[in-house]
mmCIF file of C-alpha atoms in Angstrom:
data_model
loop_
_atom_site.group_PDB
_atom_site.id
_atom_site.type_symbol
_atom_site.label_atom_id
_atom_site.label_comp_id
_atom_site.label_asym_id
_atom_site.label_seq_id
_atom_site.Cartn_x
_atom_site.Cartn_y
_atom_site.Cartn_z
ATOM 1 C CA UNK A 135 -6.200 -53.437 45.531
ATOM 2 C CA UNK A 136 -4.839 -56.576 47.309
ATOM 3 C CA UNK A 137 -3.474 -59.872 46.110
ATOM 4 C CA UNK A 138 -6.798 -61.778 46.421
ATOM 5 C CA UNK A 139 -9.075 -59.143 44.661
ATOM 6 C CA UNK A 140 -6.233 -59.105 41.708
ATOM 7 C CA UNK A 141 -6.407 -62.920 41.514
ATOM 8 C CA UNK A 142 -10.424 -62.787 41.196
ATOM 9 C CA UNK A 143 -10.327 -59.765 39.209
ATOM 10 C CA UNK A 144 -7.887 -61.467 36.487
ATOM 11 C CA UNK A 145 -9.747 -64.841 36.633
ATOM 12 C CA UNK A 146 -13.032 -63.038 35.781
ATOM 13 C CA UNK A 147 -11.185 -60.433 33.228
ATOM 14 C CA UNK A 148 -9.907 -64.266 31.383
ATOM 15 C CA UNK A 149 -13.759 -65.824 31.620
ATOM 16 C CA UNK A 150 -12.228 -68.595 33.797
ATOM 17 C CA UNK A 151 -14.369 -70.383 36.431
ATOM 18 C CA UNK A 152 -12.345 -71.578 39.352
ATOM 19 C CA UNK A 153 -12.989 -75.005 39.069
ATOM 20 C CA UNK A 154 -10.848 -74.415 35.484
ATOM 21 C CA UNK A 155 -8.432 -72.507 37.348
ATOM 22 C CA UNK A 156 -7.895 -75.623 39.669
ATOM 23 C CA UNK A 157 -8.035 -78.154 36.688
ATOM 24 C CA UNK A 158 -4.919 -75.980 34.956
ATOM 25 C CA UNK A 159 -2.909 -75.687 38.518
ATOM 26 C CA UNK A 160 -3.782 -79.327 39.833
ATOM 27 C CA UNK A 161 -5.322 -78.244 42.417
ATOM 28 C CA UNK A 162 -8.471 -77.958 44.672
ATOM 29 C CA UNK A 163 -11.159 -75.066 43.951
ATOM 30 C CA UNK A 164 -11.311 -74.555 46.930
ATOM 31 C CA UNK A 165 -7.870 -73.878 47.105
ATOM 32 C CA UNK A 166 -8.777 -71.083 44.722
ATOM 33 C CA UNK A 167 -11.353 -69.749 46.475
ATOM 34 C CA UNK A 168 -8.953 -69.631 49.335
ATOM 35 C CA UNK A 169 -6.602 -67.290 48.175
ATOM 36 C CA UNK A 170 -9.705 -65.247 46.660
ATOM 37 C CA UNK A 171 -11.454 -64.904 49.472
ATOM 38 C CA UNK A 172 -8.105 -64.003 51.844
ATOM 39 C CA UNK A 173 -8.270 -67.493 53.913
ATOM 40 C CA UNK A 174 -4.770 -68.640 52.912
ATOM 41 C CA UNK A 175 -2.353 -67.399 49.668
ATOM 42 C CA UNK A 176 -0.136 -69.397 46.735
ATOM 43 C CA UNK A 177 3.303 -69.779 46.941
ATOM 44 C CA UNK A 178 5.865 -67.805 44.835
ATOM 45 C CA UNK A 179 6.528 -70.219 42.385
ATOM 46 C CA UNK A 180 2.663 -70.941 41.607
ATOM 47 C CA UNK A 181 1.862 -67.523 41.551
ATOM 48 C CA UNK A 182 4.450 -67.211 38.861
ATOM 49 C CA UNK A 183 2.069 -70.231 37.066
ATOM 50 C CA UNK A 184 -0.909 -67.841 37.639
ATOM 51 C CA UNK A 185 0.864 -64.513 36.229
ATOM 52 C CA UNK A 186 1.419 -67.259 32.788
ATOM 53 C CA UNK A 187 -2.343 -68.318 32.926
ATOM 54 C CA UNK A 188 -4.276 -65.063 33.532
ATOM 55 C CA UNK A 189 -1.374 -63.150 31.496
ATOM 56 C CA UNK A 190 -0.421 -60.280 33.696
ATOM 57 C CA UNK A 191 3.030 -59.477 35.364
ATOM 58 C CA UNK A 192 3.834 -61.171 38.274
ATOM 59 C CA UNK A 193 4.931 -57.103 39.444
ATOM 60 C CA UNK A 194 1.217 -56.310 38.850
ATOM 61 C CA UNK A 195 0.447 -59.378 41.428
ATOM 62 C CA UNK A 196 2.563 -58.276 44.053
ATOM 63 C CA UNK A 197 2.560 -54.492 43.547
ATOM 64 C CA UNK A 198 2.412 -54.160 47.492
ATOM 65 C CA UNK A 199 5.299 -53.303 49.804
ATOM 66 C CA UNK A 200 3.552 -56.218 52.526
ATOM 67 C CA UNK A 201 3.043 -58.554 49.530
ATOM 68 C CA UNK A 202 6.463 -58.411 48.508
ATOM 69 C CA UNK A 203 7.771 -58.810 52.185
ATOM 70 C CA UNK A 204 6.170 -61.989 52.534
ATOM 71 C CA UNK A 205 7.510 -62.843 49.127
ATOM 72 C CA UNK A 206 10.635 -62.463 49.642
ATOM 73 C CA UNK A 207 10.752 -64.461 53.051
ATOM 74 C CA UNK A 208 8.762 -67.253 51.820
ATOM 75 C CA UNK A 209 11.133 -67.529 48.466
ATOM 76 C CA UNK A 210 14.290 -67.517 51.097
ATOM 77 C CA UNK A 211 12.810 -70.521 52.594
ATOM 78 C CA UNK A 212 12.007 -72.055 49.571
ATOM 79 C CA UNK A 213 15.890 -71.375 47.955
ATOM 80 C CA UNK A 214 16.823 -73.224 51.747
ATOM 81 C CA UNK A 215 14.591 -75.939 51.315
ATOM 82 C CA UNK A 216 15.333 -76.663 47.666
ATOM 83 C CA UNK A 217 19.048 -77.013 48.589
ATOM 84 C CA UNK A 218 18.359 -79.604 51.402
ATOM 85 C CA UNK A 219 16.349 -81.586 49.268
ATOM 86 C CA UNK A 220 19.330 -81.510 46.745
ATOM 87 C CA UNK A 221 21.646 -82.523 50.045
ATOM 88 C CA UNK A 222 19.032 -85.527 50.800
ATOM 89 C CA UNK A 223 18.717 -86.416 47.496
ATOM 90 C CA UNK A 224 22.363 -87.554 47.189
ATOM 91 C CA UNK A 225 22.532 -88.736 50.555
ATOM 92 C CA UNK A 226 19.763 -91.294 49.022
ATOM 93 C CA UNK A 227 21.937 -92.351 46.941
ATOM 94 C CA UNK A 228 24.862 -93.133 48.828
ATOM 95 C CA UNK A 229 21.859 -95.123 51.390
ATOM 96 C CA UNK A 230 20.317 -97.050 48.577
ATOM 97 C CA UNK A 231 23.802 -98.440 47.116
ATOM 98 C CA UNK A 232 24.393 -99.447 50.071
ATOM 99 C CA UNK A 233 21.382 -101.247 50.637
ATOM 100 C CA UNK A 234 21.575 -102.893 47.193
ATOM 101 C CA UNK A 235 24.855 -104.738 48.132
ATOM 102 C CA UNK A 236 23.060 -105.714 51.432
ATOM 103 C CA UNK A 237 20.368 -106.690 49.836
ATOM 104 C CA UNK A 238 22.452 -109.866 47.849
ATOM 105 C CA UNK A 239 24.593 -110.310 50.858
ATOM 106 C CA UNK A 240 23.125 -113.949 52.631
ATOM 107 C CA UNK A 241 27.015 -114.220 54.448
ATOM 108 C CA UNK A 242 26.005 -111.557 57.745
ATOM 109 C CA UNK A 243 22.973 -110.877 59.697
ATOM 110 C CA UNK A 244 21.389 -107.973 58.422
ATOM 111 C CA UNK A 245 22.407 -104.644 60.200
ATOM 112 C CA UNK A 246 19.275 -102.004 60.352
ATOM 113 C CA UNK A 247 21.824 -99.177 60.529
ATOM 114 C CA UNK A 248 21.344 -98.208 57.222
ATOM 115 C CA UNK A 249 17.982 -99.116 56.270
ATOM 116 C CA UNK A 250 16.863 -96.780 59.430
ATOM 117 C CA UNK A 251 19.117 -94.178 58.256
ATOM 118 C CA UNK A 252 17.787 -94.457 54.666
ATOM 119 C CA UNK A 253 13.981 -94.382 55.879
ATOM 120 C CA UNK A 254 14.513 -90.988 58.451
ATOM 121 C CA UNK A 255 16.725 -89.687 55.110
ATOM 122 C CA UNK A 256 13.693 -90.060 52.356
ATOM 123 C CA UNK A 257 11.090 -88.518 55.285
ATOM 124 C CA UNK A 258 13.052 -85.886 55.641
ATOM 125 C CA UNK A 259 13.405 -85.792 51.297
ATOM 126 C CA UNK A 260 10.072 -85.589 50.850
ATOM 127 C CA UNK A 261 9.535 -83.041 53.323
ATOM 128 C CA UNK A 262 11.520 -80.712 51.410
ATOM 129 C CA UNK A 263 10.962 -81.737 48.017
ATOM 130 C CA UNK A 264 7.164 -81.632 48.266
ATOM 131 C CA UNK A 265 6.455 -83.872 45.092
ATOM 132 C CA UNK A 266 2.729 -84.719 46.193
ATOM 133 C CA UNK A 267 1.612 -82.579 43.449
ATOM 134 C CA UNK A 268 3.532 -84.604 40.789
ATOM 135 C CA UNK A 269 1.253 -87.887 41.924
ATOM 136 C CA UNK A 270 -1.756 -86.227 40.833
ATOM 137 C CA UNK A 271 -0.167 -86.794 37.075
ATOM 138 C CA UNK A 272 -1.631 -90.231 36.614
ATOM 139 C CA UNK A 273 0.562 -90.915 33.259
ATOM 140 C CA UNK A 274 3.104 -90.198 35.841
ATOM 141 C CA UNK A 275 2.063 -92.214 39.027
ATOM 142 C CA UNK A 276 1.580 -94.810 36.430
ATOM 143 C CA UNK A 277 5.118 -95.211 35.023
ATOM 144 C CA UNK A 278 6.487 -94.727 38.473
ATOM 145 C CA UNK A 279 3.962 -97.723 40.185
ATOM 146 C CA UNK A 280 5.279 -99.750 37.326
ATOM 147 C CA UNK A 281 8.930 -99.278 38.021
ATOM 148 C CA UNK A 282 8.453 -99.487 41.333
ATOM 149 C CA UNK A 283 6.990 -103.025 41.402
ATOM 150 C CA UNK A 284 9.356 -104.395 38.474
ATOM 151 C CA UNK A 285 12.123 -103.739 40.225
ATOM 152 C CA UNK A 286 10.307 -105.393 43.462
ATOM 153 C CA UNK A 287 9.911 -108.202 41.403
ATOM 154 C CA UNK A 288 13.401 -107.973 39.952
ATOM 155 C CA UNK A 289 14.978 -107.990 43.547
ATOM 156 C CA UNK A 290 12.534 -110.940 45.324
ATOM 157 C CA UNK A 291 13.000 -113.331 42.074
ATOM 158 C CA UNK A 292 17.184 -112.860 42.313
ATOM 159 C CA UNK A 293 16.723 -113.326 46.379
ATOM 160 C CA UNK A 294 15.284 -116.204 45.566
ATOM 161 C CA UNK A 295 17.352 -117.814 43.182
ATOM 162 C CA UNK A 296 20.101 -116.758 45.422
ATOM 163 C CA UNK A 297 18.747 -118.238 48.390
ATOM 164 C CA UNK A 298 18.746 -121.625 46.817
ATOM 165 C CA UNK A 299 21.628 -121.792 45.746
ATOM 166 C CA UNK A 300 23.006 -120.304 49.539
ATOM 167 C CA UNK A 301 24.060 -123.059 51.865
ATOM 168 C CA UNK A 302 23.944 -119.815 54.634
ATOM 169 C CA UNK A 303 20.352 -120.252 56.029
ATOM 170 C CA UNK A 304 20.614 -124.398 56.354
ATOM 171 C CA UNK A 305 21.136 -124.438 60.318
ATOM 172 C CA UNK A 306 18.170 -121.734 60.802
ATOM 173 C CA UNK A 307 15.331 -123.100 62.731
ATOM 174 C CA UNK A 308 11.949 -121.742 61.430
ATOM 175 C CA UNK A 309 11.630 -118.420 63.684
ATOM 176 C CA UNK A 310 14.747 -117.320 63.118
ATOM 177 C CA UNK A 311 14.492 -118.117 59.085
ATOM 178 C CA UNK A 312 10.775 -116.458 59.285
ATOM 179 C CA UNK A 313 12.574 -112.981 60.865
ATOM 180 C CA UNK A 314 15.520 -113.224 58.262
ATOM 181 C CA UNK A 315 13.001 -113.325 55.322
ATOM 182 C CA UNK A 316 10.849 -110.768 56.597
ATOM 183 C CA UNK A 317 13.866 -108.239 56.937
ATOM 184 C CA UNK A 318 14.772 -109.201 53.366
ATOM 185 C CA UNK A 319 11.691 -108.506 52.218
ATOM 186 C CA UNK A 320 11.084 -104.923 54.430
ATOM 187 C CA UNK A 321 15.119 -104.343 52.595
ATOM 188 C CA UNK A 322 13.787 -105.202 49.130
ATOM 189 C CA UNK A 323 10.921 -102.592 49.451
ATOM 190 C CA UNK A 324 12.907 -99.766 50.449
ATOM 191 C CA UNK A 325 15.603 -100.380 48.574
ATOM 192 C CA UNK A 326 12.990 -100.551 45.251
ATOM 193 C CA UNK A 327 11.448 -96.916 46.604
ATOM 194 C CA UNK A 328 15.064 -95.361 47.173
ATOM 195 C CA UNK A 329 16.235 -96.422 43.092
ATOM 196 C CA UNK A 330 12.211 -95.081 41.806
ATOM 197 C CA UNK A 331 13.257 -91.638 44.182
ATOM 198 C CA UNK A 332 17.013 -91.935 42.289
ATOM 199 C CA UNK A 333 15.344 -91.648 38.737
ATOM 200 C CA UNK A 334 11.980 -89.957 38.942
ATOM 201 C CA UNK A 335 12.661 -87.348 41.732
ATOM 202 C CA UNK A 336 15.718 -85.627 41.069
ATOM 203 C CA UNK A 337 15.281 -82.300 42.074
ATOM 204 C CA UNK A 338 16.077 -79.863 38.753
ATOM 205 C CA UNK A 339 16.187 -83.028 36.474
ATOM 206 C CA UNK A 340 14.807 -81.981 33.217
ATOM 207 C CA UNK A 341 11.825 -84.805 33.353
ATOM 208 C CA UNK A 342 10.604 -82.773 36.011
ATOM 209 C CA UNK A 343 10.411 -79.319 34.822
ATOM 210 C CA UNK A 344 9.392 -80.976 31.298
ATOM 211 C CA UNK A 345 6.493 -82.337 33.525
ATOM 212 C CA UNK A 346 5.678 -79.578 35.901
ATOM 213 C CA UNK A 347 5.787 -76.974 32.712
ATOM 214 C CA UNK A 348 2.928 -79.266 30.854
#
């Protein structure tokens, strides 16, 4: 018997629809009735999630000399991929320091260097680390919206007070003062998403497996 007859088998052995399937994996039904019906097939780590649910061995589940091929390739490239996000991770955090002392520095002309390298760093973060799922948590998304903006906030009311009190931006004429603002504000933001990445997305942190395992 293959992988997708086990996985309808075991749902129907459990009484489990697949739209309650879906609800327990955060995920589509027709997601489920994907890997059911042989169109596409779940990744090592949430067929681990589905051994737990419909309480067999994941052995049982992948009790086939292909199966276990494909396995083992696709949990290579998952060991590789969790590493680089690890790598990227850090690397954000090295960016976004830097960007916070930028960001209360009025005495130079903003540099994009890091900024740019900070935005191609998170895309390629988030390409690894995968954490779309975690969004669809909206106790989650909530608390991390909320930090996100308070610490937007934070930064634009300290710019401000700042700015006042800067004699730096007197001889700007209104273009150039319009552009200089405008940067601030595009530094602000990404400096506010690379400190919510630094606490909420830490790859292995124990608020996410805490999370993930609810």
């Amino acid at each position: 018997m293959n992988l997708p007859n086990k996985l309808k088998l075991c749902r129907n052995k459990k009484h489990l629809t697949q739209q309650q399937v879906a609800k327990i994996l955060c995920i589509s039904r027709k997601t489920i009735s994907g890997w059911e019906n042989s169109r596409s097939l779940p990744d090592i780590d949430t067929l681990v999630k589905i051994s737990d649910i419909y309480e067999v061995s994941l052995d049982y589940l992948l009790r086939d000399e292909k199966m276990l091929d494909r396995y083992s390739i696709q949990n290579n490239y998952l060991v590789f991929s969790r590493k680089l996000s690890i790598f990227f991770y850090y690397a954000n955090v090295f960016l976004c320091f830097s960007m916070i002392f930028d960001t209360f520095d009025f005495k130079e002309v903003l540099v994009p260097t890091v900024p740019i390298l900070f935005i191609i760093n998170i895309i390629a973060f988030f390409n690894h680390f995968s954490p779309r799922f975690l969004f669809k948590n909206k106790l989650y998304f909530l608390i991390c919206s909320i930090t996100f903006f308070s610490i937007l906030m934070a930064f634009i009311v300290l710019n401000i007070q700042l700015l006042h009190s800067s004699e730096y931006l007197v001889h700007f004429n209104r273009t150039t003062l319009l552009g200089f603002l405008l940067g601030r504000l595009f530094l602000i933001i990404l400096t506010s998403l690379g400190i919510v990445t630094i606490i909420f997305l830490k790859p292995k942190s124990l608020f996410l497996k805490k999370l993930l395992s609810a």
